[in-house]
Amino acid sequence: MSKAISKSPWVVHFNCNSCNGCDIEFLACLTPTYDVERFGVLHVGNPKHADVLVVTGSVNLRNRHVLKNVYDQMPDPKVVVAMGICPATGGIFADCYNVVGGVGSVIPVDVHVPGCPPRPEAMIDGIIEAVGILEKKRAGLAVDPPLLPVKTVKGPAPAPAPQEASEKN
Ligand code: SF4
């Protein structure tokens, strides 16, 4: 977390379909206790001014168009951070009739921060990781795809370990 940031990242936050748990924790990052602004992070309301899109909650049939619209308004290069298990897989809302899944089903995700909700420290780590990816994109360098959190509240079951699979055969 001590890595220097060459330019202040401006962050816009979009609540897709969250229970508000992740949003409360993210807002805590902006308070003097966690003070994410010490890294130059500025929370903005207009996607046209933002470099980083923070998404909370799962994606449903109604908000997927809004999410895509917010993403499209951001200037390139940009980075998307999925905060919590809901934007990764749909989380506890994955089986709802109107939920289409995680954020990755609509826009590309660069960083997944696991948790339900993630702690503010984990969220700040995710933002710092996003800034590193943003700098790579600005330099025209390749970026690795993000790792989906292995443990999910609901959603796709992880593949069996090789030993378990061979025992079943
Ligand atoms: S990950 Fe947990 S806390 Fe965050 S929006 Fe989903 S249910 Fe709520």
Coordinates of C-alpha atoms and ligand atoms in Angstrom, one line a residue:
M1 CA 0.0 0.0 0.0
S2 CA 3.0 2.3 0.2
K3 CA 3.5 2.3 -3.6
A4 CA 3.8 5.8 -5.1
I5 CA 1.0 6.9 -7.4
S6 CA 2.1 9.1 -10.2
K7 CA -1.3 10.7 -10.8
S8 CA -4.4 11.0 -8.6
P9 CA -7.0 8.4 -9.5
W10 CA -10.5 9.7 -9.6
V11 CA -13.1 7.1 -8.6
V12 CA -16.8 6.8 -9.5
H13 CA -18.9 4.4 -7.5
F14 CA -21.9 2.6 -9.0
N15 CA -24.3 0.5 -6.8
C16 CA -25.8 -2.1 -9.1
N17 CA -28.1 -4.1 -6.9
S18 CA -26.2 -4.1 -3.6
C19 CA -27.6 -4.8 -0.1
N20 CA -25.7 -1.6 0.8
G21 CA -23.2 -3.5 3.0
C22 CA -20.4 -3.0 0.5
D23 CA -21.3 0.6 -0.1
I24 CA -21.2 1.4 3.6
E25 CA -17.7 -0.1 3.8
F26 CA -16.6 1.7 0.7
L27 CA -17.8 5.0 2.1
A28 CA -15.8 4.2 5.3
C29 CA -12.7 4.3 3.1
L30 CA -13.3 8.0 2.5
T31 CA -13.6 8.9 6.2
P32 CA -10.7 10.1 8.2
T33 CA -10.3 6.7 9.8
Y34 CA -9.2 5.0 6.6
D35 CA -8.5 8.2 4.6
V36 CA -8.1 6.8 1.1
E37 CA -7.5 10.4 0.0
R38 CA -4.0 10.1 1.4
F39 CA -3.2 8.2 -1.8
G40 CA -4.7 11.0 -3.9
V41 CA -7.9 9.1 -4.5
L42 CA -10.8 11.5 -5.3
H43 CA -14.4 10.3 -5.2
V44 CA -16.4 11.9 -8.1
G45 CA -20.0 11.8 -9.2
N46 CA -19.5 12.1 -12.9
P47 CA -18.2 9.1 -14.9
K48 CA -16.7 11.4 -17.5
H49 CA -14.2 12.6 -14.9
A50 CA -13.3 9.1 -13.5
D51 CA -10.4 6.7 -14.2
V52 CA -11.7 3.9 -11.9
L53 CA -15.2 2.5 -11.7
V54 CA -16.0 0.8 -8.4
V55 CA -19.1 -1.5 -8.7
T56 CA -21.0 -3.1 -5.8
G57 CA -23.9 -5.5 -6.1
S58 CA -25.0 -8.0 -8.7
V59 CA -26.2 -7.2 -12.2
N60 CA -29.8 -7.6 -13.1
L61 CA -31.9 -7.1 -16.2
R62 CA -32.7 -3.5 -15.5
N63 CA -29.4 -2.1 -14.2
R64 CA -27.1 -3.9 -16.8
H65 CA -27.9 -1.1 -19.3
V66 CA -27.2 1.6 -16.8
L67 CA -23.9 -0.1 -15.8
K68 CA -22.8 -0.3 -19.5
N69 CA -23.8 3.4 -20.0
V70 CA -21.7 4.5 -17.0
Y71 CA -18.8 2.5 -18.2
D72 CA -19.0 3.8 -21.8
Q73 CA -19.0 7.5 -20.5
M74 CA -15.6 7.0 -18.8
P75 CA -12.6 8.1 -20.9
D76 CA -9.9 5.5 -21.8
P77 CA -7.8 4.1 -20.3
K78 CA -10.1 3.0 -17.4
V79 CA -10.2 0.3 -14.7
V80 CA -13.1 -1.5 -13.2
V81 CA -13.0 -2.8 -9.6
A82 CA -15.7 -5.3 -8.5
M83 CA -16.1 -4.8 -4.7
G84 CA -17.5 -7.9 -3.0
I85 CA -18.8 -11.3 -4.0
C86 CA -22.0 -10.0 -5.6
P87 CA -20.3 -8.2 -8.5
A88 CA -18.0 -11.3 -9.0
T89 CA -20.7 -13.9 -9.4
G90 CA -24.1 -12.5 -8.3
G91 CA -23.4 -13.6 -4.7
I92 CA -26.4 -14.3 -2.6
F93 CA -28.6 -12.8 -5.3
A94 CA -27.3 -15.2 -8.0
D95 CA -30.5 -17.3 -8.1
C96 CA -32.9 -14.3 -8.2
Y97 CA -35.2 -14.4 -11.3
N98 CA -33.9 -11.1 -12.7
V99 CA -30.2 -11.4 -11.9
V100 CA -27.9 -12.0 -14.8
G101 CA -24.7 -12.5 -12.8
G102 CA -21.6 -10.6 -12.0
V103 CA -20.3 -7.4 -13.5
G104 CA -18.0 -9.3 -15.9
S105 CA -21.1 -10.4 -17.8
V106 CA -21.6 -6.8 -19.0
I107 CA -18.2 -5.0 -18.8
P108 CA -14.6 -6.1 -18.4
V109 CA -13.4 -6.3 -14.8
D110 CA -9.8 -5.6 -13.8
V111 CA -9.8 -6.2 -10.1
H112 CA -12.0 -8.4 -7.8
V113 CA -12.0 -7.7 -4.1
P114 CA -13.5 -10.7 -2.3
G115 CA -15.6 -10.5 0.8
C116 CA -19.2 -10.0 1.9
P117 CA -18.6 -7.2 2.4
P118 CA -14.8 -6.8 2.0
R119 CA -13.1 -4.9 4.8
P120 CA -12.1 -1.3 4.1
E121 CA -8.4 -2.3 4.1
A122 CA -9.1 -4.9 1.4
M123 CA -11.0 -2.3 -0.6
I124 CA -8.1 0.2 -0.4
D125 CA -5.7 -2.6 -1.5
G126 CA -8.1 -3.2 -4.5
I127 CA -8.0 0.5 -5.4
I128 CA -4.2 0.6 -5.2
E129 CA -4.0 -2.5 -7.4
A130 CA -6.4 -0.7 -9.9
V131 CA -4.1 2.2 -10.0
G132 CA -1.2 0.0 -10.9
I133 CA -3.3 -1.5 -13.7
L134 CA -4.3 2.0 -14.9
E135 CA -0.6 3.0 -15.1
K136 CA 0.1 -0.2 -17.2
K137 CA -2.8 0.6 -19.5
R138 CA -1.5 4.2 -19.9
A139 CA 1.9 2.9 -20.8
G140 CA 0.3 0.5 -23.4
L141 CA 1.5 -2.6 -21.4
A142 CA -0.4 -5.9 -21.3
V143 CA -2.6 -6.5 -18.2
D144 CA -3.3 -10.0 -16.7
P145 CA -7.0 -11.0 -16.4
P146 CA -8.3 -10.7 -12.8
L147 CA -8.6 -13.7 -10.5
L148 CA -12.2 -14.5 -9.6
P149 CA -12.6 -15.1 -5.8
V150 CA -12.5 -18.9 -5.2
K151 CA -15.0 -19.0 -2.3
T152 CA -18.4 -17.7 -3.3
V153 CA -21.6 -17.4 -1.2
K154 CA -23.4 -18.8 -4.1
G155 CA -22.6 -19.1 -7.8
P156 CA -20.5 -21.6 -9.7
A157 CA -19.1 -24.4 -7.7
P158 CA -15.2 -24.7 -7.8
A159 CA -13.8 -27.6 -9.8
P160 CA -12.8 -30.6 -7.6
A161 CA -9.2 -30.9 -6.6
P162 CA -7.2 -33.3 -8.8
Q163 CA -7.0 -35.9 -5.9
E164 CA -10.8 -35.8 -5.3
A165 CA -11.5 -36.2 -9.1
S166 CA -9.2 -39.2 -9.3
E167 CA -10.9 -40.8 -6.2
K168 CA -14.3 -40.6 -7.9
N169 CA -13.0 -42.4 -11.1
Ligands
SF4_1 S1 -21.1 -8.8 -1.3 FE1 -22.4 -9.1 0.6 S2 -22.3 -7.0 1.6 FE2 -21.7 -6.8 -0.6 S3 -23.6 -6.2 -1.6 FE3 -23.3 -8.5 -1.8 S4 -24.5 -9.3 0.0 FE4 -24.2 -7.1 0.3

